XYZ file of N, CA and C in Angstrom:
705
model
N 0.837 -1.194 0.000
C 0.000 0.000 0.000
C 0.872 1.245 0.000
N 1.579 1.530 -1.065
C 2.537 2.612 -1.014
C 2.497 3.433 -2.276
N 3.541 4.274 -2.523
C 3.415 5.204 -3.622
C 4.689 5.846 -4.063
N 4.560 6.841 -4.893
C 5.580 7.823 -5.267
C 6.212 8.364 -3.996
N 5.466 8.623 -3.066
C 5.669 8.893 -1.655
C 7.020 9.453 -1.233
N 7.733 10.158 -2.040
C 8.911 10.846 -1.528
C 8.924 12.299 -1.944
N 7.868 12.790 -2.598
C 7.880 14.178 -3.033
C 6.528 14.808 -2.723
N 6.583 16.089 -2.286
C 5.349 16.824 -2.075
C 4.735 16.577 -0.717
N 3.761 17.428 -0.378
C 3.131 17.343 0.935
C 2.381 16.037 1.128
N 1.631 15.623 0.104
C 0.879 14.377 0.247
C 1.816 13.200 0.459
N 2.892 13.148 -0.322
C 3.826 12.038 -0.191
C 4.462 12.003 1.188
N 4.805 13.155 1.731
C 5.392 13.199 3.071
C 4.403 12.697 4.109
N 3.146 13.106 3.962
C 2.116 12.653 4.903
C 1.912 11.147 4.811
N 1.797 10.641 3.592
C 1.545 9.214 3.407
C 2.745 8.392 3.873
N 3.954 8.877 3.589
C 5.149 8.187 4.070
C 5.115 8.047 5.586
N 4.768 9.117 6.282
C 4.687 9.065 7.737
C 3.660 8.061 8.224
N 2.519 8.004 7.518
C 1.470 7.058 7.908
C 1.968 5.618 7.778
N 2.598 5.292 6.653
C 3.021 3.910 6.444
C 4.201 3.528 7.324
N 5.018 4.495 7.684
C 6.069 4.219 8.659
C 5.436 3.823 10.010
N 4.367 4.530 10.389
C 3.731 4.295 11.694
C 2.982 2.970 11.751
N 2.297 2.604 10.654
C 1.401 1.445 10.718
C 2.075 0.146 10.290
N 3.368 0.178 9.976
C 4.024 -1.024 9.462
C 3.856 -2.225 10.384
N 3.940 -1.992 11.676
C 3.849 -3.095 12.620
C 2.476 -3.724 12.697
N 1.457 -3.022 12.250
C 0.077 -3.516 12.307
C -0.497 -3.798 10.923
N 0.315 -3.591 9.901
C -0.193 -3.594 8.528
C -0.840 -4.926 8.137
N -0.142 -6.021 8.351
C -0.682 -7.325 7.968
C -1.937 -7.662 8.775
N -1.904 -7.375 10.050
C -3.055 -7.679 10.896
C -4.275 -6.872 10.489
N -4.070 -5.595 10.194
C -5.190 -4.754 9.777
C -5.730 -5.182 8.419
N -4.872 -5.540 7.480
C -5.347 -6.017 6.186
C -6.174 -7.285 6.343
N -5.748 -8.158 7.244
C -6.505 -9.381 7.518
C -7.887 -9.043 8.062
N -7.940 -8.143 9.037
C -9.216 -7.807 9.662
C -10.136 -7.047 8.709
N -9.587 -6.086 7.968
C -10.420 -5.261 7.097
C -10.994 -6.040 5.921
N -10.338 -7.147 5.550
C -10.828 -7.963 4.429
C -11.393 -9.298 4.903
N -11.553 -9.459 6.206
C -12.030 -10.716 6.796
C -11.215 -11.905 6.300
N -9.914 -11.719 6.262
C -9.003 -12.799 5.928
C -8.768 -13.040 4.456
N -9.307 -12.201 3.594
C -9.199 -12.438 2.151
C -7.928 -11.867 1.524
N -7.232 -10.986 2.214
C -6.149 -10.230 1.581
C -5.058 -11.125 0.999
N -4.583 -12.104 1.738
C -3.503 -12.943 1.222
C -3.953 -13.759 0.019
N -5.207 -14.181 -0.009
C -5.732 -14.898 -1.172
C -5.706 -14.001 -2.408
N -6.076 -12.727 -2.235
C -6.023 -11.795 -3.364
C -4.589 -11.616 -3.836
N -3.662 -11.544 -2.902
C -2.253 -11.387 -3.283
C -1.763 -12.593 -4.070
N -2.210 -13.771 -3.705
C -1.843 -14.971 -4.469
C -2.450 -14.929 -5.866
N -3.663 -14.401 -5.982
C -4.281 -14.259 -7.298
C -3.495 -13.278 -8.165
N -3.049 -12.171 -7.564
C -2.223 -11.212 -8.301
C -0.970 -11.908 -8.829
N -0.312 -12.702 -7.965
C 0.901 -13.419 -8.369
C 0.614 -14.404 -9.497
N -0.524 -15.062 -9.445
C -0.871 -16.030 -10.480
C -1.179 -15.347 -11.808
N -1.778 -14.170 -11.754
C -2.170 -13.479 -12.978
C -0.997 -12.803 -13.685
N 0.075 -12.492 -12.969
C 1.153 -11.723 -13.600
C 1.923 -12.565 -14.605
N 1.996 -13.891 -14.389
C 2.722 -14.750 -15.327
C 2.522 -16.208 -14.924
N 2.608 -17.120 -15.884
C 2.615 -18.537 -15.523
C 3.880 -18.870 -14.750
N 3.832 -19.972 -14.012
C 5.014 -20.381 -13.249
C 6.206 -20.569 -14.179
N 7.368 -20.142 -13.738
C 8.580 -20.230 -14.545
C 9.530 -19.115 -14.185
N 10.526 -18.870 -15.027
C 11.514 -17.850 -14.751
C 11.030 -16.475 -15.156
N 11.973 -15.545 -15.204
C 11.640 -14.177 -15.574
C 12.090 -13.201 -14.509
N 11.794 -11.947 -14.768
C 12.169 -10.874 -13.849
C 10.913 -10.074 -13.520
N 10.607 -9.950 -12.225
C 9.361 -9.349 -11.790
C 9.615 -8.240 -10.777
N 8.757 -7.236 -10.844
C 8.839 -6.079 -9.959
C 7.537 -5.952 -9.188
N 7.626 -5.875 -7.864
C 6.455 -5.626 -7.023
C 6.595 -4.242 -6.415
N 5.711 -3.330 -6.828
C 5.739 -1.958 -6.330
C 4.820 -1.805 -5.127
N 5.138 -0.834 -4.273
C 4.393 -0.659 -3.032
C 4.354 -1.991 -2.299
N 5.517 -2.630 -2.231
C 5.578 -3.995 -1.731
C 5.163 -4.108 -0.271
N 5.252 -3.008 0.497
C 4.835 -3.055 1.890
C 5.613 -4.106 2.660
N 4.902 -5.013 3.311
C 5.557 -6.090 4.048
C 5.826 -7.299 3.166
N 5.661 -7.139 1.855
C 6.139 -8.137 0.910
C 5.200 -9.279 0.585
N 3.928 -9.164 0.892
C 3.013 -10.295 0.697
C 2.936 -10.709 -0.776
N 2.765 -9.733 -1.678
C 2.673 -10.073 -3.099
C 4.025 -10.535 -3.629
N 5.097 -9.831 -3.307
C 6.425 -10.213 -3.789
C 6.775 -11.637 -3.385
N 6.486 -12.002 -2.148
C 6.776 -13.352 -1.677
C 5.907 -14.382 -2.387
N 4.652 -14.015 -2.691
C 3.772 -14.924 -3.438
C 4.299 -15.151 -4.849
N 4.812 -14.091 -5.489
C 5.404 -14.235 -6.820
C 6.635 -15.130 -6.757
N 7.477 -14.924 -5.747
C 8.696 -15.726 -5.606
C 8.373 -17.195 -5.357
N 7.360 -17.470 -4.543
C 6.980 -18.862 -4.280
C 6.435 -19.526 -5.542
N 5.670 -18.769 -6.324
C 5.073 -19.330 -7.532
C 6.111 -19.499 -8.641
N 7.139 -18.661 -8.655
C 8.151 -18.666 -9.705
C 9.546 -18.796 -9.092
N 9.895 -19.981 -8.588
C 11.176 -20.115 -7.867
C 12.391 -19.830 -8.725
N 12.257 -19.877 -10.049
C 13.387 -19.563 -10.909
C 13.464 -18.108 -11.310
N 12.528 -17.298 -10.824
C 12.455 -15.895 -11.227
C 13.279 -15.005 -10.314
N 13.580 -13.814 -10.827
C 14.176 -12.756 -10.014
C 13.069 -11.781 -9.644
N 12.814 -11.608 -8.356
C 11.722 -10.759 -7.874
C 12.316 -9.605 -7.075
N 11.918 -8.388 -7.429
C 12.357 -7.194 -6.712
C 11.139 -6.527 -6.079
N 11.211 -6.292 -4.782
C 10.139 -5.594 -4.068
C 10.583 -4.188 -3.705
N 9.835 -3.192 -4.166
C 10.202 -1.782 -3.971
C 9.147 -1.082 -3.118
N 9.592 -0.303 -2.165
C 8.680 0.509 -1.362
C 9.411 1.774 -0.917
N 8.650 2.807 -0.598
C 9.288 4.042 -0.124
C 9.342 4.107 1.394
N 8.713 3.131 2.074
C 8.727 3.092 3.530
C 9.829 2.154 4.017
N 10.820 2.720 4.670
C 11.921 1.922 5.179
C 11.456 0.909 6.225
N 10.481 1.306 7.026
C 9.992 0.409 8.067
C 9.239 -0.776 7.474
N 8.459 -0.539 6.429
C 7.790 -1.643 5.740
C 8.816 -2.627 5.198
N 9.858 -2.113 4.546
C 10.886 -2.984 3.982
C 11.617 -3.754 5.070
N 11.866 -3.116 6.212
C 12.541 -3.810 7.314
C 11.736 -5.023 7.755
N 10.434 -4.859 7.824
C 9.573 -5.973 8.241
C 9.474 -7.033 7.154
N 9.442 -6.605 5.886
C 9.403 -7.573 4.791
C 10.619 -8.489 4.827
N 11.772 -7.916 5.146
C 13.014 -8.686 5.140
C 13.058 -9.753 6.228
N 12.186 -9.695 7.221
C 12.190 -10.661 8.320
C 11.252 -11.833 8.066
N 10.505 -11.829 6.977
C 9.500 -12.865 6.737
C 10.144 -14.143 6.187
N 9.503 -15.289 6.423
C 10.005 -16.537 5.841
C 10.073 -16.430 4.320
N 11.190 -16.849 3.748
C 11.370 -16.796 2.310
C 11.851 -15.470 1.786
N 12.109 -14.503 2.671
C 12.474 -13.146 2.248
C 13.764 -13.103 1.439
N 14.638 -14.089 1.615
C 15.897 -14.096 0.873
C 15.684 -14.309 -0.622
N 14.513 -14.760 -1.010
C 14.224 -14.994 -2.428
C 13.868 -13.704 -3.161
N 13.722 -12.593 -2.428
C 13.319 -11.311 -3.013
C 14.419 -10.283 -2.791
N 14.633 -9.442 -3.791
C 15.540 -8.302 -3.656
C 14.723 -7.111 -3.180
N 14.945 -6.679 -1.962
C 14.181 -5.578 -1.380
C 14.910 -4.268 -1.645
N 14.173 -3.264 -2.105
C 14.823 -2.017 -2.510
C 13.952 -0.816 -2.161
N 14.574 0.184 -1.554
C 13.887 1.446 -1.292
C 13.802 2.222 -2.594
N 12.612 2.762 -2.912
C 12.488 3.481 -4.171
C 11.197 4.252 -4.292
N 11.140 5.061 -5.329
C 10.049 5.982 -5.615
C 9.329 5.506 -6.869
N 8.058 5.202 -6.768
C 7.304 4.665 -7.899
C 7.153 5.660 -9.036
N 7.371 6.939 -8.771
C 7.297 7.947 -9.827
C 8.629 8.163 -10.524
N 9.676 7.510 -10.041
C 11.009 7.682 -10.622
C 11.788 6.389 -10.388
N 11.402 5.341 -11.095
C 11.950 4.018 -10.839
C 13.411 3.925 -11.286
N 14.275 3.329 -10.453
C 15.710 3.252 -10.755
C 16.067 2.048 -11.622
N 15.297 1.831 -12.701
C 15.505 0.678 -13.569
C 15.530 1.115 -15.030
N 16.231 0.340 -15.843
C 16.310 0.616 -17.268
C 14.970 0.326 -17.953
N 14.791 0.889 -19.134
C 13.605 0.605 -19.933
C 13.495 -0.897 -20.195
N 12.266 -1.384 -20.189
C 11.964 -2.780 -20.547
C 12.801 -3.772 -19.747
N 12.812 -3.580 -18.426
C 13.611 -4.422 -17.532
C 12.865 -5.640 -17.004
N 11.522 -5.603 -16.984
C 10.765 -6.615 -16.251
C 9.746 -7.326 -17.142
N 9.588 -8.622 -16.848
C 8.585 -9.432 -17.544
C 7.191 -9.227 -16.961
N 7.108 -8.772 -15.733
C 5.819 -8.537 -15.103
C 5.955 -7.577 -13.939
N 4.893 -6.831 -13.688
C 4.853 -5.890 -12.568
C 3.583 -6.138 -11.771
N 3.724 -6.171 -10.461
C 2.579 -6.246 -9.566
C 2.617 -5.053 -8.624
N 1.474 -4.762 -8.030
C 1.441 -3.682 -7.036
C 0.206 -3.836 -6.159
N 0.316 -3.397 -4.922
C -0.802 -3.462 -3.993
C -1.036 -2.126 -3.319
N -2.189 -1.537 -3.600
C -2.610 -0.302 -2.922
C -1.601 0.834 -3.108
N -1.102 0.943 -4.301
C -0.166 2.014 -4.639
C -0.875 3.255 -5.162
N -1.723 3.088 -6.154
C -2.178 4.206 -6.976
C -2.985 5.232 -6.195
N -3.750 4.809 -5.212
C -4.590 5.769 -4.488
C -3.770 6.692 -3.586
N -2.496 6.374 -3.418
C -1.647 7.164 -2.524
C -0.648 8.055 -3.249
N -0.656 8.044 -4.580
C 0.355 8.816 -5.302
C -0.175 10.198 -5.660
N 0.753 11.116 -5.891
C 0.377 12.479 -6.269
C 0.126 12.612 -7.766
N 0.812 11.831 -8.583
C 0.704 11.934 -10.037
C 0.489 10.534 -10.590
N -0.770 10.118 -10.670
C -1.095 8.756 -11.080
C -0.588 8.465 -12.488
N -0.762 9.392 -13.425
C -0.324 9.165 -14.794
C 1.180 8.939 -14.867
N 1.924 9.724 -14.108
C 3.375 9.568 -14.116
C 3.788 8.195 -13.595
N 3.141 7.744 -12.526
C 3.464 6.443 -11.948
C 3.147 5.328 -12.942
N 2.015 5.416 -13.627
C 1.680 4.402 -14.620
C 2.631 4.453 -15.818
N 3.050 5.653 -16.206
C 4.012 5.764 -17.310
C 5.336 5.103 -16.950
N 5.759 5.265 -15.707
C 6.989 4.621 -15.260
C 6.865 3.098 -15.328
N 5.714 2.575 -14.953
C 5.521 1.128 -15.025
C 5.546 0.655 -16.474
N 4.895 1.416 -17.360
C 4.909 1.074 -18.779
C 6.338 1.101 -19.319
N 7.132 2.059 -18.871
C 8.504 2.198 -19.353
C 9.364 0.996 -19.001
N 9.278 0.523 -17.758
C 10.190 -0.537 -17.313
C 9.670 -1.938 -17.625
N 8.458 -2.046 -18.139
C 7.870 -3.341 -18.479
C 8.232 -3.716 -19.911
N 8.580 -4.972 -20.126
C 8.893 -5.447 -21.467
C 7.624 -5.539 -22.315
N 7.732 -5.364 -23.629
C 6.574 -5.603 -24.502
C 6.030 -7.013 -24.291
N 4.722 -7.119 -24.168
C 4.098 -8.399 -23.875
C 4.036 -8.730 -22.402
N 4.658 -7.896 -21.554
C 4.643 -8.129 -20.113
C 3.310 -7.767 -19.490
N 3.026 -8.381 -18.348
C 1.758 -8.159 -17.666
C 1.927 -7.215 -16.479
N 0.918 -6.381 -16.275
C 0.786 -5.539 -15.088
C -0.462 -5.982 -14.355
N -0.330 -6.263 -13.059
C -1.480 -6.677 -12.249
C -1.528 -5.803 -11.001
N -2.681 -5.213 -10.768
C -2.868 -4.196 -9.735
C -3.923 -4.660 -8.738
N -3.603 -4.607 -7.457
C -4.590 -4.769 -6.386
C -4.846 -3.397 -5.792
N -6.101 -2.985 -5.809
C -6.444 -1.652 -5.314
C -7.770 -1.679 -4.564
N -7.995 -0.620 -3.808
C -9.320 -0.400 -3.249
C -10.228 0.160 -4.341
N -11.516 0.083 -4.095
C -12.492 0.474 -5.100
C -13.570 1.320 -4.427
N -13.896 2.486 -4.975
C -14.948 3.295 -4.360
C -16.277 2.562 -4.418
N -17.061 2.606 -3.362
C -18.322 1.853 -3.328
C -19.299 2.335 -4.384
N -20.111 1.394 -4.891
C -21.110 1.725 -5.895
C -22.258 0.728 -5.798
N -23.321 1.004 -6.528
C -24.440 0.077 -6.582
C -25.326 0.127 -5.357
N -26.146 -0.909 -5.211
C -27.145 -0.945 -4.141
C -26.529 -0.966 -2.751
N -25.328 -1.551 -2.636
C -24.705 -1.660 -1.312
C -23.890 -0.419 -0.962
N -23.864 0.583 -1.833
C -23.010 1.755 -1.606
C -23.237 2.407 -0.247
N -24.482 2.675 0.183
C -24.666 3.326 1.495
C -24.104 2.506 2.656
N -24.293 1.186 2.599
C -23.810 0.330 3.676
C -22.286 0.284 3.682
N -21.701 0.147 2.488
C -20.246 0.085 2.389
C -19.621 1.400 2.836
N -20.207 2.527 2.420
C -19.684 3.838 2.842
C -19.726 3.967 4.357
N -20.823 3.522 4.955
C -20.919 3.577 6.416
C -19.842 2.702 7.057
N -19.639 1.489 6.519
C -18.635 0.600 7.073
C -17.244 1.183 6.975
N -16.935 1.775 5.819
C -15.616 2.387 5.647
C -15.421 3.558 6.599
N -16.462 4.365 6.743
C -16.353 5.578 7.554
C -16.268 5.273 9.044
N -16.943 4.207 9.485
C -17.045 3.920 10.913
C -16.111 2.784 11.347
N -16.168 1.652 10.635
C -15.482 0.450 11.099
C -13.974 0.527 10.900
N -13.531 1.033 9.730
C -12.082 1.064 9.473
C -11.345 1.934 10.482
N -11.767 3.189 10.730
C -11.082 3.972 11.774
C -11.183 3.345 13.163
N -12.325 2.694 13.439
C -12.473 2.039 14.743
C -11.474 0.896 14.897
N -11.308 0.088 13.849
C -10.298 -0.964 13.891
C -8.909 -0.370 14.088
N -8.648 0.739 13.400
C -7.364 1.408 13.571
C -7.128 1.828 15.006
N -8.167 2.319 15.643
C -8.058 2.747 17.032
C -7.814 1.562 17.959
N -8.555 0.473 17.756
C -8.492 -0.676 18.663
C -7.215 -1.486 18.454
N -6.875 -1.760 17.186
C -5.761 -2.660 16.881
C -4.431 -1.924 16.855
N -4.410 -0.764 16.165
C -3.145 -0.063 15.961
C -2.975 1.152 16.863
N -4.006 1.483 17.644
C -3.984 2.693 18.474
C -3.713 3.930 17.607
N -4.276 3.912 16.392
C -3.981 4.977 15.437
C -5.208 5.226 14.563
N -6.182 5.904 15.130
C -7.403 6.192 14.385
C -7.146 7.139 13.221
N -6.244 8.113 13.404
C -6.028 9.127 12.377
C -5.514 8.514 11.069
N -4.555 7.605 11.158
C -3.996 6.998 9.949
C -5.051 6.226 9.183
N -5.896 5.506 9.903
C -6.904 4.702 9.212
C -8.103 5.536 8.784
N -8.270 6.710 9.351
C -9.248 7.649 8.809
C -8.785 8.135 7.443
N -7.484 8.391 7.292
C -6.949 8.759 5.978
C -7.155 7.621 4.981
N -6.848 6.386 5.374
C -6.980 5.260 4.458
C -8.428 5.061 4.036
N -9.349 5.289 4.950
C -10.778 5.195 4.613
C -11.174 6.264 3.619
N -10.757 7.503 3.849
C -11.151 8.598 2.968
C -10.511 8.452 1.588
N -9.276 7.958 1.525
C -8.627 7.788 0.225
C -9.276 6.666 -0.569
N -9.841 5.668 0.109
C -10.585 4.613 -0.582
C -11.832 5.183 -1.239
N -12.588 5.969 -0.502
C -13.842 6.511 -1.035
C -13.596 7.495 -2.175
N -12.457 8.190 -2.139
C -12.192 9.232 -3.128
C -11.441 8.726 -4.353
N -11.029 7.445 -4.355
C -10.159 6.968 -5.422
C -10.939 6.726 -6.712
N -10.181 6.579 -7.805
C -10.744 6.383 -9.129
C -11.472 5.038 -9.228
N -12.419 4.963 -10.167
C -13.101 3.708 -10.448
C -12.203 2.816 -11.303
N -12.464 1.492 -11.333
C -11.697 0.622 -12.227
C -11.788 1.068 -13.685
N -12.942 1.566 -14.094
C -13.103 2.040 -15.468
C -12.141 3.185 -15.776
N -11.951 4.076 -14.797
C -11.052 5.200 -14.992
C -9.604 4.733 -15.102
N -9.198 3.801 -14.233
C -7.841 3.268 -14.296
C -7.627 2.534 -15.618
N -8.622 1.770 -16.041
C -8.516 1.062 -17.315
C -8.341 2.042 -18.471
N -9.042 3.168 -18.418
C -8.890 4.180 -19.458
C -7.491 4.752 -19.493
N -6.912 4.990 -18.308
C -5.543 5.511 -18.245
C -4.549 4.497 -18.793
N -4.752 3.214 -18.483
C -3.865 2.165 -18.986
C -3.967 2.054 -20.507
N -5.179 2.126 -21.014
C -5.386 2.060 -22.464
C -4.686 3.218 -23.164
N -4.769 4.405 -22.564
C -4.137 5.578 -23.144
C -2.621 5.472 -23.214
N -2.032 4.651 -22.346
C -0.587 4.455 -22.348
C -0.141 3.367 -23.319
N -1.096 2.630 -23.871
C -0.747 1.579 -24.814
C -0.881 0.170 -24.264
N -1.499 0.022 -23.106
C -1.771 -1.321 -22.591
C -2.983 -1.913 -23.311
N -2.990 -3.232 -23.434
C -4.088 -3.939 -24.066
C -4.570 -5.062 -23.144
N -5.590 -5.801 -23.596
C -6.115 -6.943 -22.822
C -6.401 -6.536 -21.377
N -7.059 -5.413 -21.208
C -7.310 -4.858 -19.880
C -8.593 -5.451 -19.302
N -8.532 -5.844 -18.057
C -9.724 -6.355 -17.391
C -9.615 -6.177 -15.896
N -10.686 -6.473 -15.202
C -10.653 -6.383 -13.740
C -11.733 -7.248 -13.130
N -11.536 -7.534 -11.858
C -12.518 -8.306 -11.089
C -12.635 -7.672 -9.713
N -13.840 -7.276 -9.353
C -14.062 -6.669 -8.049
C -14.150 -7.744 -6.966
N -13.784 -7.340 -5.751
C -13.727 -8.250 -4.621
C -14.435 -7.642 -3.410
N -14.983 -8.502 -2.568
C -15.436 -8.131 -1.229
C -16.400 -6.946 -1.255
N -17.600 -7.184 -1.801
C -18.626 -6.145 -1.917
C -18.128 -4.951 -2.737
N -17.248 -5.256 -3.710
C -16.707 -4.240 -4.624
C -15.900 -3.159 -3.907
N -15.325 -3.486 -2.749
C -14.469 -2.533 -2.044
C -13.009 -2.649 -2.483
N -12.672 -3.759 -3.132
C -11.331 -3.975 -3.657
C -11.458 -4.470 -5.098
N -10.382 -4.348 -5.841
C -10.416 -4.765 -7.243
C -9.029 -5.233 -7.665
N -8.992 -6.255 -8.488
C -7.764 -6.677 -9.154
C -7.909 -6.318 -10.626
N -6.963 -5.514 -11.124
C -6.941 -5.121 -12.529
C -5.707 -5.727 -13.195
N -5.821 -6.028 -14.492
C -4.674 -6.561 -15.217
C -4.632 -5.972 -16.621
N -3.430 -5.914 -17.175
C -3.232 -5.357 -18.506
C -1.911 -5.879 -19.060
N -1.786 -5.817 -20.372
C -0.586 -6.276 -21.060
C 0.011 -5.130 -21.865
N 1.315 -4.971 -21.799
C 1.985 -3.967 -22.605
C 2.043 -4.451 -24.049
N 1.564 -3.642 -24.971
C 1.510 -4.032 -26.374
C 2.908 -4.336 -26.906
N 2.995 -5.319 -27.786
C 4.276 -5.674 -28.411
C 4.674 -4.611 -29.442
């Protein structure tokens, strides 16, 4: 759940939030998704490429759940997990299997990689926290090889018949969990508000199409509060 997060007021604020919540991050993701989060991360890993070798980049790696899932699924691959939160990366490095991933501090808006470096890119909860979404997506397009897959796990603004109930749950339950579990209501109030204000999957798909991605699709999860999107860089 990370971002460009090293430039500007928003990035400084978000960086501080993720530094603070790193110790509770996995537990809160489990509670907020009723245990579904790791399953979604495994789906992201499965969608980015069939099992085998290759070079993969996991952005906003956080505590490394997606990166580790990619590494387990592709034991012959090179997996790099990038995040702007030093504390998140410190915790990722302590997890079982962490030696299979190259952990790197970095800025999603200015990736330290050559053009067409990766066979696949994954990310979890990155885009809603960045200051310049188009720039971040352009960077991903730049470092992805032609024919490579991009798979995104994101929150989704509530819609449809359940919208009033979901909005109430986000507004009340998420900050309350933050208060009880992490002793940090303010950080989870920000995460709740950024979920409600974020772009729709249709909007993200339009931005990906405009950059030259093809085969774009998505699947909503958990009362449409989360979404997995995928796209392929045109050859």
